[in-house]
Amino acid sequence: KKSYSTLSYVLIITNAFMMLLEHLEVEPLVVWKTIDGSFTWIFLGDLLLRIYEKRMLFIQEENYIWNGIDFVVVSISMVDVLVSTLTAEHDADGNEIQAEQGSGAAKLKL
């Protein structure tokens, strides 16, 4: 359990650093966006494993507030990744065109 917590902390700190690089617009941006999306999928997997392992304890244990915060943060991140993927523009060769700064959710046209 301790090694799992340590791994989680390392992933969170690494993700924060990657998000900083993306925010500072260190080139190439597509690399940082891809890494950020990968972290979102990793955190989704972690969340689903914890929900499966704990079942009802996920919302009843002492740390239920942190579990709820994790759920909200991962959900928002997943929406952003999915919307960004759906709204990404590509050139004739299928390469993603660099979009303006901002969330993919702001560009979604229904």
JSON list of C-alpha atoms in Angstrom, two decimals:
[
{"chain": "A", "resi": 1, "resn": "LYS", "atom": "CA", "xyz": [0.00, 0.00, 0.00]},
{"chain": "A", "resi": 2, "resn": "LYS", "atom": "CA", "xyz": [2.84, 2.40, 0.80]},
{"chain": "A", "resi": 3, "resn": "SER", "atom": "CA", "xyz": [4.57, 1.78, -2.54]},
{"chain": "A", "resi": 4, "resn": "TYR", "atom": "CA", "xyz": [1.23, 2.35, -4.32]},
{"chain": "A", "resi": 5, "resn": "SER", "atom": "CA", "xyz": [0.82, 5.69, -2.53]},
{"chain": "A", "resi": 6, "resn": "THR", "atom": "CA", "xyz": [4.39, 6.67, -3.39]},
{"chain": "A", "resi": 7, "resn": "LEU", "atom": "CA", "xyz": [3.77, 5.82, -7.06]},
{"chain": "A", "resi": 8, "resn": "SER", "atom": "CA", "xyz": [0.58, 7.90, -6.99]},
{"chain": "A", "resi": 9, "resn": "TYR", "atom": "CA", "xyz": [2.43, 10.89, -5.55]},
{"chain": "A", "resi": 10, "resn": "VAL", "atom": "CA", "xyz": [5.19, 10.60, -8.16]},
{"chain": "A", "resi": 11, "resn": "LEU", "atom": "CA", "xyz": [2.59, 10.46, -10.96]},
{"chain": "A", "resi": 12, "resn": "ILE", "atom": "CA", "xyz": [0.77, 13.52, -9.60]},
{"chain": "A", "resi": 13, "resn": "ILE", "atom": "CA", "xyz": [3.97, 15.57, -9.29]},
{"chain": "A", "resi": 14, "resn": "THR", "atom": "CA", "xyz": [5.16, 14.47, -12.75]},
{"chain": "A", "resi": 15, "resn": "ASN", "atom": "CA", "xyz": [1.78, 15.35, -14.23]},
{"chain": "A", "resi": 16, "resn": "ALA", "atom": "CA", "xyz": [1.88, 18.80, -12.60]},
{"chain": "A", "resi": 17, "resn": "PHE", "atom": "CA", "xyz": [5.33, 19.40, -14.12]},
{"chain": "A", "resi": 18, "resn": "MET", "atom": "CA", "xyz": [4.10, 18.30, -17.57]},
{"chain": "A", "resi": 19, "resn": "MET", "atom": "CA", "xyz": [1.09, 20.61, -17.25]},
{"chain": "A", "resi": 20, "resn": "LEU", "atom": "CA", "xyz": [3.47, 23.48, -16.39]},
{"chain": "A", "resi": 21, "resn": "LEU", "atom": "CA", "xyz": [5.49, 22.81, -19.55]},
{"chain": "A", "resi": 22, "resn": "GLU", "atom": "CA", "xyz": [2.29, 22.74, -21.59]},
{"chain": "A", "resi": 23, "resn": "HIS", "atom": "CA", "xyz": [1.10, 26.00, -20.01]},
{"chain": "A", "resi": 24, "resn": "LEU", "atom": "CA", "xyz": [4.46, 27.67, -20.72]},
{"chain": "A", "resi": 25, "resn": "GLU", "atom": "CA", "xyz": [3.98, 26.55, -24.34]},
{"chain": "A", "resi": 26, "resn": "VAL", "atom": "CA", "xyz": [7.32, 24.75, -24.50]},
{"chain": "A", "resi": 27, "resn": "GLU", "atom": "CA", "xyz": [7.55, 23.32, -28.03]},
{"chain": "A", "resi": 28, "resn": "PRO", "atom": "CA", "xyz": [6.37, 20.95, -29.34]},
{"chain": "A", "resi": 29, "resn": "LEU", "atom": "CA", "xyz": [2.98, 21.48, -27.70]},
{"chain": "A", "resi": 30, "resn": "VAL", "atom": "CA", "xyz": [1.50, 18.33, -29.20]},
{"chain": "A", "resi": 31, "resn": "VAL", "atom": "CA", "xyz": [3.93, 16.26, -27.09]},
{"chain": "A", "resi": 32, "resn": "TRP", "atom": "CA", "xyz": [2.77, 17.85, -23.83]},
{"chain": "A", "resi": 33, "resn": "LYS", "atom": "CA", "xyz": [-0.89, 17.54, -24.80]},
{"chain": "A", "resi": 34, "resn": "THR", "atom": "CA", "xyz": [-0.36, 13.87, -25.60]},
{"chain": "A", "resi": 35, "resn": "ILE", "atom": "CA", "xyz": [1.42, 13.27, -22.30]},
{"chain": "A", "resi": 36, "resn": "ASP", "atom": "CA", "xyz": [-1.33, 15.14, -20.43]},
{"chain": "A", "resi": 37, "resn": "GLY", "atom": "CA", "xyz": [-3.96, 12.98, -22.11]},
{"chain": "A", "resi": 38, "resn": "SER", "atom": "CA", "xyz": [-1.99, 9.86, -21.19]},
{"chain": "A", "resi": 39, "resn": "PHE", "atom": "CA", "xyz": [-1.90, 10.91, -17.55]},
{"chain": "A", "resi": 40, "resn": "THR", "atom": "CA", "xyz": [-5.66, 11.43, -17.64]},
{"chain": "A", "resi": 41, "resn": "TRP", "atom": "CA", "xyz": [-6.13, 7.83, -18.82]},
{"chain": "A", "resi": 42, "resn": "ILE", "atom": "CA", "xyz": [-3.72, 6.58, -16.12]},
{"chain": "A", "resi": 43, "resn": "PHE", "atom": "CA", "xyz": [-5.63, 8.48, -13.43]},
{"chain": "A", "resi": 44, "resn": "LEU", "atom": "CA", "xyz": [-8.92, 7.12, -14.80]},
{"chain": "A", "resi": 45, "resn": "GLY", "atom": "CA", "xyz": [-7.53, 3.58, -14.50]},
{"chain": "A", "resi": 46, "resn": "ASP", "atom": "CA", "xyz": [-6.40, 4.29, -10.94]},
{"chain": "A", "resi": 47, "resn": "LEU", "atom": "CA", "xyz": [-9.81, 5.67, -10.02]},
{"chain": "A", "resi": 48, "resn": "LEU", "atom": "CA", "xyz": [-11.66, 2.71, -11.52]},
{"chain": "A", "resi": 49, "resn": "LEU", "atom": "CA", "xyz": [-9.37, 0.25, -9.72]},
{"chain": "A", "resi": 50, "resn": "ARG", "atom": "CA", "xyz": [-9.96, 2.00, -6.40]},
{"chain": "A", "resi": 51, "resn": "ILE", "atom": "CA", "xyz": [-13.74, 2.03, -6.96]},
{"chain": "A", "resi": 52, "resn": "TYR", "atom": "CA", "xyz": [-13.66, -1.68, -7.85]},
{"chain": "A", "resi": 53, "resn": "GLU", "atom": "CA", "xyz": [-11.46, -2.55, -4.87]},
{"chain": "A", "resi": 54, "resn": "LYS", "atom": "CA", "xyz": [-13.33, -0.50, -2.26]},
{"chain": "A", "resi": 55, "resn": "ARG", "atom": "CA", "xyz": [-16.85, -0.70, -3.67]},
{"chain": "A", "resi": 56, "resn": "MET", "atom": "CA", "xyz": [-19.14, 1.10, -1.18]},
{"chain": "A", "resi": 57, "resn": "LEU", "atom": "CA", "xyz": [-16.20, 1.99, 1.07]},
{"chain": "A", "resi": 58, "resn": "PHE", "atom": "CA", "xyz": [-15.14, 4.39, -1.70]},
{"chain": "A", "resi": 59, "resn": "ILE", "atom": "CA", "xyz": [-17.94, 6.73, -0.55]},
{"chain": "A", "resi": 60, "resn": "GLN", "atom": "CA", "xyz": [-18.12, 5.62, 3.08]},
{"chain": "A", "resi": 61, "resn": "GLU", "atom": "CA", "xyz": [-14.54, 5.46, 4.34]},
{"chain": "A", "resi": 62, "resn": "GLU", "atom": "CA", "xyz": [-12.74, 8.20, 6.27]},
{"chain": "A", "resi": 63, "resn": "ASN", "atom": "CA", "xyz": [-11.13, 9.59, 3.08]},
{"chain": "A", "resi": 64, "resn": "TYR", "atom": "CA", "xyz": [-14.40, 9.72, 1.12]},
{"chain": "A", "resi": 65, "resn": "ILE", "atom": "CA", "xyz": [-14.03, 13.47, 0.51]},
{"chain": "A", "resi": 66, "resn": "TRP", "atom": "CA", "xyz": [-10.66, 12.95, -1.23]},
{"chain": "A", "resi": 67, "resn": "ASN", "atom": "CA", "xyz": [-12.20, 10.10, -3.23]},
{"chain": "A", "resi": 68, "resn": "GLY", "atom": "CA", "xyz": [-14.98, 12.47, -4.31]},
{"chain": "A", "resi": 69, "resn": "ILE", "atom": "CA", "xyz": [-12.48, 15.16, -5.29]},
{"chain": "A", "resi": 70, "resn": "ASP", "atom": "CA", "xyz": [-10.50, 12.59, -7.31]},
{"chain": "A", "resi": 71, "resn": "PHE", "atom": "CA", "xyz": [-13.71, 11.51, -9.03]},
{"chain": "A", "resi": 72, "resn": "VAL", "atom": "CA", "xyz": [-14.63, 15.09, -9.98]},
{"chain": "A", "resi": 73, "resn": "VAL", "atom": "CA", "xyz": [-11.11, 16.01, -11.18]},
{"chain": "A", "resi": 74, "resn": "VAL", "atom": "CA", "xyz": [-10.73, 12.85, -13.27]},
{"chain": "A", "resi": 75, "resn": "SER", "atom": "CA", "xyz": [-14.24, 13.29, -14.72]},
{"chain": "A", "resi": 76, "resn": "ILE", "atom": "CA", "xyz": [-13.53, 16.88, -15.76]},
{"chain": "A", "resi": 77, "resn": "SER", "atom": "CA", "xyz": [-10.19, 15.83, -17.26]},
{"chain": "A", "resi": 78, "resn": "MET", "atom": "CA", "xyz": [-11.85, 13.02, -19.21]},
{"chain": "A", "resi": 79, "resn": "VAL", "atom": "CA", "xyz": [-14.46, 15.41, -20.60]},
{"chain": "A", "resi": 80, "resn": "ASP", "atom": "CA", "xyz": [-11.69, 17.80, -21.68]},
{"chain": "A", "resi": 81, "resn": "VAL", "atom": "CA", "xyz": [-9.68, 15.01, -23.35]},
{"chain": "A", "resi": 82, "resn": "LEU", "atom": "CA", "xyz": [-12.73, 13.63, -25.15]},
{"chain": "A", "resi": 83, "resn": "VAL", "atom": "CA", "xyz": [-13.98, 17.05, -26.28]},
{"chain": "A", "resi": 84, "resn": "SER", "atom": "CA", "xyz": [-10.47, 18.05, -27.41]},
{"chain": "A", "resi": 85, "resn": "THR", "atom": "CA", "xyz": [-10.27, 14.84, -29.42]},
{"chain": "A", "resi": 86, "resn": "LEU", "atom": "CA", "xyz": [-13.68, 15.39, -31.00]},
{"chain": "A", "resi": 87, "resn": "THR", "atom": "CA", "xyz": [-12.94, 19.02, -31.90]},
{"chain": "A", "resi": 88, "resn": "ALA", "atom": "CA", "xyz": [-9.35, 18.57, -33.11]},
{"chain": "A", "resi": 89, "resn": "GLU", "atom": "CA", "xyz": [-8.74, 19.86, -36.62]},
{"chain": "A", "resi": 90, "resn": "HIS", "atom": "CA", "xyz": [-6.52, 17.91, -39.00]},
{"chain": "A", "resi": 91, "resn": "ASP", "atom": "CA", "xyz": [-4.78, 18.78, -42.25]},
{"chain": "A", "resi": 92, "resn": "ALA", "atom": "CA", "xyz": [-5.07, 16.74, -45.46]},
{"chain": "A", "resi": 93, "resn": "ASP", "atom": "CA", "xyz": [-2.40, 14.28, -44.25]},
{"chain": "A", "resi": 94, "resn": "GLY", "atom": "CA", "xyz": [-4.26, 13.62, -40.97]},
{"chain": "A", "resi": 95, "resn": "ASN", "atom": "CA", "xyz": [-1.87, 15.64, -38.80]},
{"chain": "A", "resi": 96, "resn": "GLU", "atom": "CA", "xyz": [-3.47, 17.64, -36.01]},
{"chain": "A", "resi": 97, "resn": "ILE", "atom": "CA", "xyz": [-3.42, 21.40, -36.61]},
{"chain": "A", "resi": 98, "resn": "GLN", "atom": "CA", "xyz": [-2.30, 23.46, -33.62]},
{"chain": "A", "resi": 99, "resn": "ALA", "atom": "CA", "xyz": [-5.41, 25.03, -32.09]},
{"chain": "A", "resi": 100, "resn": "GLU", "atom": "CA", "xyz": [-5.78, 28.25, -30.19]},
{"chain": "A", "resi": 101, "resn": "GLN", "atom": "CA", "xyz": [-5.06, 28.27, -26.46]},
{"chain": "A", "resi": 102, "resn": "GLY", "atom": "CA", "xyz": [-8.01, 27.11, -24.38]},
{"chain": "A", "resi": 103, "resn": "SER", "atom": "CA", "xyz": [-10.14, 24.17, -23.58]},
{"chain": "A", "resi": 104, "resn": "GLY", "atom": "CA", "xyz": [-11.52, 21.89, -26.24]},
{"chain": "A", "resi": 105, "resn": "ALA", "atom": "CA", "xyz": [-14.90, 22.26, -24.54]},
{"chain": "A", "resi": 106, "resn": "ALA", "atom": "CA", "xyz": [-15.04, 25.91, -25.61]},
{"chain": "A", "resi": 107, "resn": "LYS", "atom": "CA", "xyz": [-14.72, 24.90, -29.27]},
{"chain": "A", "resi": 108, "resn": "LEU", "atom": "CA", "xyz": [-17.37, 22.16, -29.30]},
{"chain": "A", "resi": 109, "resn": "LYS", "atom": "CA", "xyz": [-20.15, 23.02, -31.72]},
{"chain": "A", "resi": 110, "resn": "LEU", "atom": "CA", "xyz": [-23.37, 21.09, -31.28]}
]
